[in-house]
Amino acid sequence: MRLLLTTSQGIEDLASVEVRSLLDKIGVPFRVEEKPLGVEGRVLAEVGEAFYTDEKGRKRELSVATYLNEKSRLLHRVIVEIASGSFEGISDEEPERALGRIENFVASLPVERFVKVSESFAVRSFRKGEHKITSVDIAKTVGKAIFDLLSRFGKPKVNLDHPSVIFRAELIGETFFLGIDTTGDSSLHKRPWRVYDHPAHLKASIANALIELAKPDGGSFIDPFCGSGTIPIELALKGYSGRIACLERYRKHLRGAEMNALSAGVYDKIEFILGDATRLSEHVDRVDFAVSNLPYGLKIGRKSMIPKLYMDFFSELAKVLEKRGVFITTEKRAIERAIEENGFEIRHHRLIGHGGLMVHTYVIE
Ligand SMILES: C[S@@+](CC[C@H](N)C(=O)[O-])C[C@H]1O[C@@H](n2cnc3c(N)ncnc32)[C@H](O)[C@@H]1O
C-alpha cells in the first residue's frame, strides 16, 4: 500500500523521521520518500501489511493509516493512494482537453475497491502550479468519473457535506494523484484540544517541528511569546519531563492558553506566566531551551516596533538561555540583527510554509 502523507512545506524531513520511527514500532516493512516527484509538503510511505494479536490471541490486520492518524504529531493528512500519473503538458492545455485526460485516467481505475456503492462519497481537490483549470473543475470531473464507474454496481450516493468516503484528487504541477483521505475533512494539525483560537496561532505540526529542532533533553523550557500555548501544550503532550513555562504579555491570550492546556489534559504540566518577554530575566533566572513563534506585527503601525522588540528580547534572552533557542518569524532582517548583536550564533536556518508564507526558522545557541 502506498500512503501519501501531507505536512507543511519545509518540514518533510522531520515528518519522515517521525513516520519511520512510528512504522519501526509496529514492525511493518516500509520505504519512505520525502517530496515524492519533487512535490513539497508531501512524504510517500510504501508499507507492507501490519498485524497485531487481539485479546483472544487471534492475528488481526492493523490499519497503518489509522495508526498514523492517531500517533503522528507532524502530519496533516494520511491518504491511501489509488493511483498517480504524470500528465506532461497539462499546464498549457485548454480546460476541455486537460479535464478529459483526468476523466479518462480516473475512469480506468478500480475505484469500486475503495468505496461500497452503499456508502456516500465526495471528492475534495487540491491544485498547485500553473493550469487553465481550477480545483473546482477537477473535483467535478473526478466526481463525475467516480459516479459513472460506481453506477455499474448500483446507485452511487454523493454527499458533499458529510461523506462516508472522501476521495482526494490533487494536481500539482504535472502530477495527478487520486487517493482516499483517511483523515477526513479536518486536518490533523487542527488539534481537538484547541478551545481558544488565538488569531495568530501556530499550526501544531509546525510547533512539533520547532520542538524537534530544539532537541530539548529534559532541561527547562520556555515559550516567551506563547499566545494560546500551542508549543508548550504540544511539548507537554509528548510527556516531557522537564519544567515547561508559557510566558505571554496579554491576559486574554494567557487565559486562552490555560483553557487549551486544561482541554488537552496538561494544565498541571505547564507554568503560565503573565509578563513581558523583553523583561525575561525578571521572570526566569535561567532556562535551557526557548522556542517561540515571534510576533510578526503584520498590522501597519505595529510593524515598525518589531526591530526594537526583537533587540530587547534577544538581549534579555542572552542573560538566561543556557542551551538552545528556536524561533520562527517573517522578519528576517530584524531577527538576524538581534541574534547577532546579542552574541548568539545561528546553527541552522530553514524556511517553513505557514499561513501562505514561507517563514524563517532559526536554531541559535
Ligand atoms: C505569533 S503569536 C504566538 C502564537 C502562539 N505560538 C500560538 O500558537 O498561539 C505572538 C504572541 O506574542 C505576544 N506578545 C507580543 N509582545 C509580547 C511581549 N513583549 N512579551 C510577551 N508576549 C508578547 C502576543 O500577544 C502574541 O500572543
Tab-separated table of C-alpha atoms and ligand atoms in Angstrom:
chain	number	residue	atom	x	y	z
A	1	MET	CA	0.000	0.000	0.000
A	2	ARG	CA	1.207	3.488	-0.813
A	3	LEU	CA	0.324	6.279	1.592
A	4	LEU	CA	0.627	9.901	0.581
A	5	LEU	CA	1.255	11.870	3.762
A	6	THR	CA	0.881	15.622	3.809
A	7	THR	CA	2.545	18.151	6.086
A	8	SER	CA	3.807	21.740	5.993
A	9	GLN	CA	6.325	22.723	3.364
A	10	GLY	CA	9.853	22.737	4.791
A	11	ILE	CA	9.352	20.054	7.460
A	12	GLU	CA	9.154	16.982	5.199
A	13	ASP	CA	12.478	15.665	6.577
A	14	LEU	CA	11.260	15.889	10.192
A	15	ALA	CA	7.911	14.318	9.273
A	16	SER	CA	9.644	11.441	7.510
A	17	VAL	CA	11.872	10.784	10.549
A	18	GLU	CA	8.711	10.626	12.668
A	19	VAL	CA	6.936	8.330	10.198
A	20	ARG	CA	9.955	5.976	10.040
A	21	SER	CA	10.096	5.776	13.812
A	22	LEU	CA	6.339	5.104	14.084
A	23	LEU	CA	6.487	2.390	11.399
A	24	ASP	CA	9.527	0.782	13.070
A	25	LYS	CA	7.465	0.372	16.241
A	26	ILE	CA	4.835	-1.809	14.533
A	27	GLY	CA	7.365	-3.963	12.694
A	28	VAL	CA	5.959	-3.339	9.233
A	29	PRO	CA	8.227	-3.363	6.165
A	30	PHE	CA	8.321	0.109	4.633
A	31	ARG	CA	10.046	2.620	2.363
A	32	VAL	CA	9.665	6.346	2.999
A	33	GLU	CA	10.408	9.068	0.478
A	34	GLU	CA	10.407	12.817	1.131
A	35	LYS	CA	8.896	15.102	-1.518
A	36	PRO	CA	7.901	12.345	-3.989
A	37	LEU	CA	8.244	13.604	-7.604
A	38	GLY	CA	9.614	16.811	-6.089
A	39	VAL	CA	6.260	17.723	-4.518
A	40	GLU	CA	6.775	19.829	-1.397
A	41	GLY	CA	4.817	19.232	1.789
A	42	ARG	CA	4.473	15.549	0.919
A	43	VAL	CA	6.005	12.309	2.152
A	44	LEU	CA	5.329	8.970	0.473
A	45	ALA	CA	5.303	5.794	2.543
A	46	GLU	CA	5.146	2.388	0.883
A	47	VAL	CA	4.127	-0.033	3.602
A	48	GLY	CA	3.571	-3.757	3.815
A	49	GLU	CA	0.881	-5.442	5.899
A	50	ALA	CA	0.942	-4.974	9.666
A	51	PHE	CA	-0.659	-7.256	12.232
A	52	TYR	CA	-1.461	-7.333	15.916
A	53	THR	CA	-2.725	-10.032	18.241
A	54	ASP	CA	-6.154	-9.402	19.754
A	55	GLU	CA	-7.272	-10.288	23.302
A	56	LYS	CA	-8.276	-13.796	22.139
A	57	GLY	CA	-4.842	-14.400	20.619
A	58	ARG	CA	-6.057	-14.015	17.045
A	59	LYS	CA	-3.879	-12.366	14.424
A	60	ARG	CA	-5.551	-9.238	13.087
A	61	GLU	CA	-4.576	-6.775	10.422
A	62	LEU	CA	-3.586	-3.365	11.752
A	63	SER	CA	-4.597	-0.344	9.722
A	64	VAL	CA	-1.378	1.597	9.197
A	65	ALA	CA	-3.359	4.641	8.033
A	66	THR	CA	-5.419	4.698	11.251
A	67	TYR	CA	-2.260	4.205	13.313
A	68	LEU	CA	-0.533	7.180	11.645
A	69	ASN	CA	-3.652	9.348	12.040
A	70	GLU	CA	-3.657	8.526	15.753
A	71	LYS	CA	0.024	8.860	16.524
A	72	SER	CA	1.618	11.416	14.239
A	73	ARG	CA	2.313	14.914	15.546
A	74	LEU	CA	3.796	16.288	12.319
A	75	LEU	CA	1.432	15.081	9.612
A	76	HIS	CA	-1.666	16.830	8.270
A	77	ARG	CA	-3.274	14.014	6.288
A	78	VAL	CA	-2.902	10.337	5.579
A	79	ILE	CA	-4.120	9.458	2.090
A	80	VAL	CA	-4.230	5.929	0.674
A	81	GLU	CA	-3.081	6.122	-2.921
A	82	ILE	CA	-5.341	4.729	-5.616
A	83	ALA	CA	-3.137	5.910	-8.476
A	84	SER	CA	-0.875	8.693	-9.568
A	85	GLY	CA	0.296	9.694	-13.001
A	86	SER	CA	2.497	12.116	-14.817
A	87	PHE	CA	0.421	14.399	-17.068
A	88	GLU	CA	3.017	16.013	-19.263
A	89	GLY	CA	1.918	19.230	-20.910
A	90	ILE	CA	-1.275	19.603	-18.816
A	91	SER	CA	-0.205	23.046	-17.592
A	92	ASP	CA	-0.682	24.599	-21.050
A	93	GLU	CA	-3.705	22.610	-22.115
A	94	GLU	CA	-7.153	24.095	-22.661
A	95	PRO	CA	-9.652	23.124	-19.942
A	96	GLU	CA	-11.628	20.669	-22.058
A	97	ARG	CA	-8.570	18.638	-23.036
A	98	ALA	CA	-6.953	18.763	-19.567
A	99	LEU	CA	-10.153	17.656	-17.827
A	100	GLY	CA	-10.735	14.988	-20.493
A	101	ARG	CA	-7.340	13.463	-19.673
A	102	ILE	CA	-8.095	13.458	-15.953
A	103	GLU	CA	-11.523	11.906	-16.554
A	104	ASN	CA	-10.083	9.118	-18.738
A	105	PHE	CA	-7.381	8.394	-16.177
A	106	VAL	CA	-9.871	8.104	-13.300
A	107	ALA	CA	-12.250	6.040	-15.449
A	108	SER	CA	-9.511	3.400	-15.842
A	109	LEU	CA	-9.070	2.907	-12.074
A	110	PRO	CA	-10.612	0.192	-9.853
A	111	VAL	CA	-12.370	2.786	-7.695
A	112	GLU	CA	-15.044	0.281	-6.592
A	113	ARG	CA	-12.406	-1.456	-4.444
A	114	PHE	CA	-12.244	1.614	-2.219
A	115	VAL	CA	-15.912	2.524	-1.735
A	116	LYS	CA	-19.043	0.426	-1.381
A	117	VAL	CA	-21.955	1.570	-3.521
A	118	SER	CA	-24.000	1.878	-0.309
A	119	GLU	CA	-21.501	4.444	1.076
A	120	SER	CA	-21.777	8.135	0.297
A	121	PHE	CA	-18.761	9.851	-1.168
A	122	ALA	CA	-17.335	13.245	-2.050
A	123	VAL	CA	-14.264	14.417	-3.919
A	124	ARG	CA	-12.001	17.053	-2.385
A	125	SER	CA	-9.434	18.547	-4.702
A	126	PHE	CA	-6.218	20.480	-4.493
A	127	ARG	CA	-4.300	22.200	-7.267
A	128	LYS	CA	-0.935	23.912	-7.285
A	129	GLY	CA	1.038	25.362	-10.183
A	130	GLU	CA	0.051	26.990	-13.487
A	131	HIS	CA	-3.047	25.463	-15.109
A	132	LYS	CA	-6.025	26.633	-17.115
A	133	ILE	CA	-8.330	24.572	-14.900
A	134	THR	CA	-9.397	25.197	-11.305
A	135	SER	CA	-9.560	22.858	-8.334
A	136	VAL	CA	-13.371	23.058	-8.577
A	137	ASP	CA	-13.179	21.814	-12.206
A	138	ILE	CA	-11.013	18.908	-11.017
A	139	ALA	CA	-13.402	17.966	-8.184
A	140	LYS	CA	-16.405	17.993	-10.564
A	141	THR	CA	-14.636	15.970	-13.270
A	142	VAL	CA	-13.258	13.371	-10.865
A	143	GLY	CA	-16.612	13.201	-9.052
A	144	LYS	CA	-18.421	12.510	-12.309
A	145	ALA	CA	-15.900	9.840	-13.368
A	146	ILE	CA	-16.245	8.057	-9.998
A	147	PHE	CA	-20.040	8.343	-10.126
A	148	ASP	CA	-20.087	6.765	-13.606
A	149	LEU	CA	-17.770	3.951	-12.511
A	150	LEU	CA	-19.835	3.145	-9.411
A	151	SER	CA	-23.084	3.291	-11.391
A	152	ARG	CA	-22.144	-0.099	-12.855
A	153	PHE	CA	-22.611	-1.601	-9.392
A	154	GLY	CA	-25.737	0.229	-8.166
A	155	LYS	CA	-26.884	3.744	-7.389
A	156	PRO	CA	-23.957	5.801	-6.059
A	157	LYS	CA	-24.570	8.324	-3.282
A	158	VAL	CA	-22.898	11.708	-3.328
A	159	ASN	CA	-22.824	13.674	-0.072
A	160	LEU	CA	-20.705	16.791	-0.264
A	161	ASP	CA	-21.198	17.809	3.392
A	162	HIS	CA	-20.852	14.578	5.351
A	163	PRO	CA	-19.469	11.871	3.072
A	164	SER	CA	-18.542	8.426	4.407
A	165	VAL	CA	-15.630	8.225	1.978
A	166	ILE	CA	-13.527	11.182	0.869
A	167	PHE	CA	-11.610	10.927	-2.382
A	168	ARG	CA	-8.747	13.323	-2.699
A	169	ALA	CA	-7.663	14.457	-6.165
A	170	GLU	CA	-4.549	16.583	-6.471
A	171	LEU	CA	-2.951	18.211	-9.476
A	172	ILE	CA	0.458	19.539	-8.506
A	173	GLY	CA	2.394	20.817	-11.493
A	174	GLU	CA	2.076	17.971	-13.981
A	175	THR	CA	1.461	15.214	-11.433
A	176	PHE	CA	-2.067	13.980	-10.816
A	177	PHE	CA	-2.890	11.927	-7.764
A	178	LEU	CA	-6.074	10.187	-6.604
A	179	GLY	CA	-6.485	8.650	-3.173
A	180	ILE	CA	-8.772	8.022	-0.218
A	181	ASP	CA	-8.363	10.622	2.501
A	182	THR	CA	-8.406	8.620	5.729
A	183	THR	CA	-8.003	11.753	7.870
A	184	GLY	CA	-11.359	13.276	6.992
A	185	ASP	CA	-12.173	16.908	6.413
A	186	SER	CA	-10.374	18.278	9.456
A	187	SER	CA	-6.593	18.293	9.040
A	188	LEU	CA	-4.615	16.645	11.856
A	189	HIS	CA	-2.879	19.933	12.698
A	190	LYS	CA	-6.239	21.241	13.947
A	191	ARG	CA	-5.980	19.741	17.388
A	192	PRO	CA	-9.120	18.751	19.275
A	193	TRP	CA	-7.750	20.468	22.402
A	194	ARG	CA	-7.946	23.951	20.825
A	195	VAL	CA	-10.853	25.626	22.592
A	196	TYR	CA	-9.292	29.108	22.479
A	197	ASP	CA	-8.491	30.223	18.963
A	198	HIS	CA	-5.637	32.763	19.001
A	199	PRO	CA	-5.745	34.888	15.805
A	200	ALA	CA	-2.102	34.094	15.004
A	201	HIS	CA	-1.745	30.591	16.392
A	202	LEU	CA	0.917	28.275	15.085
A	203	LYS	CA	-0.042	25.008	13.403
A	204	ALA	CA	0.527	22.187	15.874
A	205	SER	CA	2.568	20.309	13.248
A	206	ILE	CA	4.982	23.250	12.980
A	207	ALA	CA	5.108	23.574	16.784
A	208	ASN	CA	6.307	19.958	16.864
A	209	ALA	CA	8.854	20.630	14.113
A	210	LEU	CA	10.293	23.504	16.181
A	211	ILE	CA	10.442	21.226	19.238
A	212	GLU	CA	12.310	18.609	17.153
A	213	LEU	CA	14.800	21.263	16.034
A	214	ALA	CA	15.363	22.402	19.642
A	215	LYS	CA	16.005	18.788	20.798
A	216	PRO	CA	15.045	19.527	24.425
A	217	ASP	CA	16.676	16.918	26.653
A	218	GLY	CA	14.682	17.256	29.858
A	219	GLY	CA	16.037	20.700	30.828
A	220	SER	CA	13.812	23.714	31.483
A	221	PHE	CA	11.836	25.035	28.509
A	222	ILE	CA	10.038	28.297	27.804
A	223	ASP	CA	7.918	29.782	25.037
A	224	PRO	CA	8.321	33.516	25.815
A	225	PHE	CA	5.576	34.649	23.364
A	226	CYS	CA	3.306	31.690	23.983
A	227	GLY	CA	-0.051	33.079	22.750
A	228	SER	CA	-2.593	30.272	23.050
A	229	GLY	CA	0.083	27.852	24.268
A	230	THR	CA	0.494	25.654	21.179
A	231	ILE	CA	4.213	24.932	21.662
A	232	PRO	CA	4.177	24.272	25.458
A	233	ILE	CA	0.999	22.165	25.159
A	234	GLU	CA	2.383	20.010	22.353
A	235	LEU	CA	5.613	19.525	24.327
A	236	ALA	CA	3.685	18.541	27.463
A	237	LEU	CA	1.586	16.095	25.415
A	238	LYS	CA	4.820	14.336	24.406
A	239	GLY	CA	5.298	13.572	28.111
A	240	TYR	CA	8.211	15.995	28.557
A	241	SER	CA	9.784	15.531	31.974
A	242	GLY	CA	11.372	18.991	32.394
A	243	ARG	CA	9.860	22.248	33.562
A	244	ILE	CA	7.724	23.952	30.880
A	245	ALA	CA	6.797	27.668	31.007
A	246	CYS	CA	4.411	29.693	28.860
A	247	LEU	CA	5.004	33.466	29.022
A	248	GLU	CA	2.558	35.878	27.408
A	249	ARG	CA	2.011	39.604	27.731
A	250	TYR	CA	-1.759	39.685	27.262
A	251	ARG	CA	-4.060	38.253	29.892
A	252	LYS	CA	-6.684	37.262	27.331
A	253	HIS	CA	-4.260	35.024	25.428
A	254	LEU	CA	-2.718	33.603	28.598
A	255	ARG	CA	-6.198	32.659	29.832
A	256	GLY	CA	-6.772	31.093	26.409
A	257	ALA	CA	-3.541	29.099	26.754
A	258	GLU	CA	-4.699	27.887	30.174
A	259	MET	CA	-8.057	26.809	28.749
A	260	ASN	CA	-6.325	24.981	25.890
A	261	ALA	CA	-3.987	23.235	28.333
A	262	LEU	CA	-6.946	22.222	30.500
A	263	SER	CA	-8.708	20.809	27.466
A	264	ALA	CA	-5.506	18.965	26.439
A	265	GLY	CA	-5.195	17.499	29.952
A	266	VAL	CA	-1.760	19.089	30.564
A	267	TYR	CA	-2.673	22.142	32.662
A	268	ASP	CA	-0.629	20.858	35.629
A	269	LYS	CA	2.477	20.338	33.498
A	270	ILE	CA	2.846	23.980	32.438
A	271	GLU	CA	3.663	27.157	34.366
A	272	PHE	CA	1.672	30.091	32.974
A	273	ILE	CA	3.323	33.494	33.423
A	274	LEU	CA	1.733	36.826	32.593
A	275	GLY	CA	4.628	39.052	31.602
A	276	ASP	CA	6.754	40.835	29.069
A	277	ALA	CA	9.364	38.839	27.128
A	278	THR	CA	11.543	41.961	26.838
A	279	ARG	CA	11.963	41.637	30.627
A	280	LEU	CA	12.501	37.875	30.513
A	281	SER	CA	15.210	37.836	33.190
A	282	GLU	CA	12.673	39.180	35.708
A	283	HIS	CA	10.579	36.055	35.173
A	284	VAL	CA	13.205	33.292	34.906
A	285	ASP	CA	16.778	33.125	36.259
A	286	ARG	CA	17.897	30.625	33.670
A	287	VAL	CA	16.343	28.417	31.047
A	288	ASP	CA	17.786	25.622	28.886
A	289	PHE	CA	15.525	25.868	25.846
A	290	ALA	CA	13.448	28.704	24.403
A	291	VAL	CA	11.163	28.020	21.437
A	292	SER	CA	8.780	30.597	20.048
A	293	ASN	CA	6.684	31.876	17.208
A	294	LEU	CA	7.623	35.569	17.444
A	295	PRO	CA	5.103	38.383	16.901
A	296	TYR	CA	5.350	39.481	13.262
A	297	GLY	CA	3.291	42.642	13.661
A	298	LEU	CA	1.786	42.429	10.204
A	299	LYS	CA	-0.567	45.287	11.022
A	300	ILE	CA	0.813	48.578	9.711
A	301	GLY	CA	1.913	50.790	12.551
A	302	ARG	CA	2.998	47.937	14.758
A	303	LYS	CA	5.483	46.593	12.250
A	304	SER	CA	7.908	49.456	12.926
A	305	MET	CA	8.154	48.275	16.542
A	306	ILE	CA	9.449	44.831	15.600
A	307	PRO	CA	13.232	45.545	15.365
A	308	LYS	CA	13.247	47.093	18.859
A	309	LEU	CA	11.045	44.354	20.308
A	310	TYR	CA	13.379	41.664	18.914
A	311	MET	CA	16.524	43.525	20.026
A	312	ASP	CA	15.186	43.949	23.573
A	313	PHE	CA	14.015	40.340	23.757
A	314	PHE	CA	17.260	38.781	22.489
A	315	SER	CA	19.337	40.921	24.846
A	316	GLU	CA	17.243	39.538	27.738
A	317	LEU	CA	17.460	36.018	26.312
A	318	ALA	CA	21.259	36.304	26.307
A	319	LYS	CA	21.121	36.707	30.109
A	320	VAL	CA	19.175	33.485	30.748
A	321	LEU	CA	19.486	30.992	27.861
A	322	GLU	CA	21.816	28.079	28.596
A	323	LYS	CA	21.446	25.720	25.636
A	324	ARG	CA	19.397	26.366	22.507
A	325	GLY	CA	16.688	28.584	21.064
A	326	VAL	CA	14.381	28.051	18.071
A	327	PHE	CA	12.434	30.975	16.618
A	328	ILE	CA	10.117	31.404	13.677
A	329	THR	CA	9.260	34.760	12.083
A	330	THR	CA	8.757	36.536	8.756
A	331	GLU	CA	11.060	39.339	9.929
A	332	LYS	CA	14.420	38.072	8.622
A	333	ARG	CA	16.410	41.311	8.937
A	334	ALA	CA	15.196	42.197	12.416
A	335	ILE	CA	15.772	38.736	13.877
A	336	GLU	CA	19.196	38.227	12.303
A	337	ARG	CA	20.399	41.559	13.659
A	338	ALA	CA	19.027	40.865	17.124
A	339	ILE	CA	20.559	37.364	17.158
A	340	GLU	CA	23.997	38.518	16.062
A	341	GLU	CA	24.205	41.679	18.167
A	342	ASN	CA	23.397	39.720	21.298
A	343	GLY	CA	26.186	37.194	20.868
A	344	PHE	CA	24.164	34.203	19.588
A	345	GLU	CA	25.168	32.033	16.663
A	346	ILE	CA	22.809	30.702	14.017
A	347	ARG	CA	23.287	26.918	13.901
A	348	HIS	CA	20.544	26.183	11.391
A	349	HIS	CA	18.126	28.113	9.201
A	350	ARG	CA	15.214	26.875	7.124
A	351	LEU	CA	12.013	28.145	5.545
A	352	ILE	CA	8.704	26.671	6.643
A	353	GLY	CA	5.353	27.245	4.929
A	354	HIS	CA	2.846	28.795	7.312
A	355	GLY	CA	-0.344	30.673	6.516
A	356	GLY	CA	0.563	31.029	2.835
A	357	LEU	CA	4.013	32.494	3.594
A	358	MET	CA	7.465	30.938	3.779
A	359	VAL	CA	8.573	31.788	7.296
A	360	HIS	CA	12.178	31.937	8.516
A	361	THR	CA	13.165	29.492	11.230
A	362	TYR	CA	16.396	29.744	13.207
A	363	VAL	CA	18.143	27.432	15.628
A	364	ILE	CA	20.514	29.528	17.767
A	365	GLU	CA	22.970	28.829	20.516
B	1	LIG	C1	2.631	34.914	16.918
B	1	LIG	S1	1.847	34.988	18.481
B	1	LIG	C2	2.206	33.435	19.196
B	1	LIG	C3	1.138	32.439	18.905
B	1	LIG	C4	1.361	31.105	19.587
B	1	LIG	N1	2.531	30.399	19.092
B	1	LIG	C5	0.121	30.231	19.430
B	1	LIG	O1	0.196	29.199	18.748
B	1	LIG	O2	-0.932	30.615	19.918
B	1	LIG	C6	2.859	36.062	19.382
B	1	LIG	C7	2.348	36.341	20.784
B	1	LIG	O3	3.294	37.188	21.446
B	1	LIG	C8	2.571	38.036	22.331
B	1	LIG	N2	3.439	39.164	22.668
B	1	LIG	C9	3.668	40.302	21.978
B	1	LIG	N3	4.580	41.065	22.590
B	1	LIG	C10	4.955	40.408	23.715
B	1	LIG	C11	5.883	40.659	24.755
B	1	LIG	N4	6.612	41.769	24.787
B	1	LIG	N5	6.025	39.739	25.723
B	1	LIG	C12	5.308	38.582	25.703
B	1	LIG	N6	4.399	38.287	24.763
B	1	LIG	C13	4.224	39.194	23.784
B	1	LIG	C14	1.324	38.376	21.545
B	1	LIG	O4	0.284	38.798	22.405
B	1	LIG	C15	1.018	37.062	20.857
B	1	LIG	O5	0.124	36.303	21.599
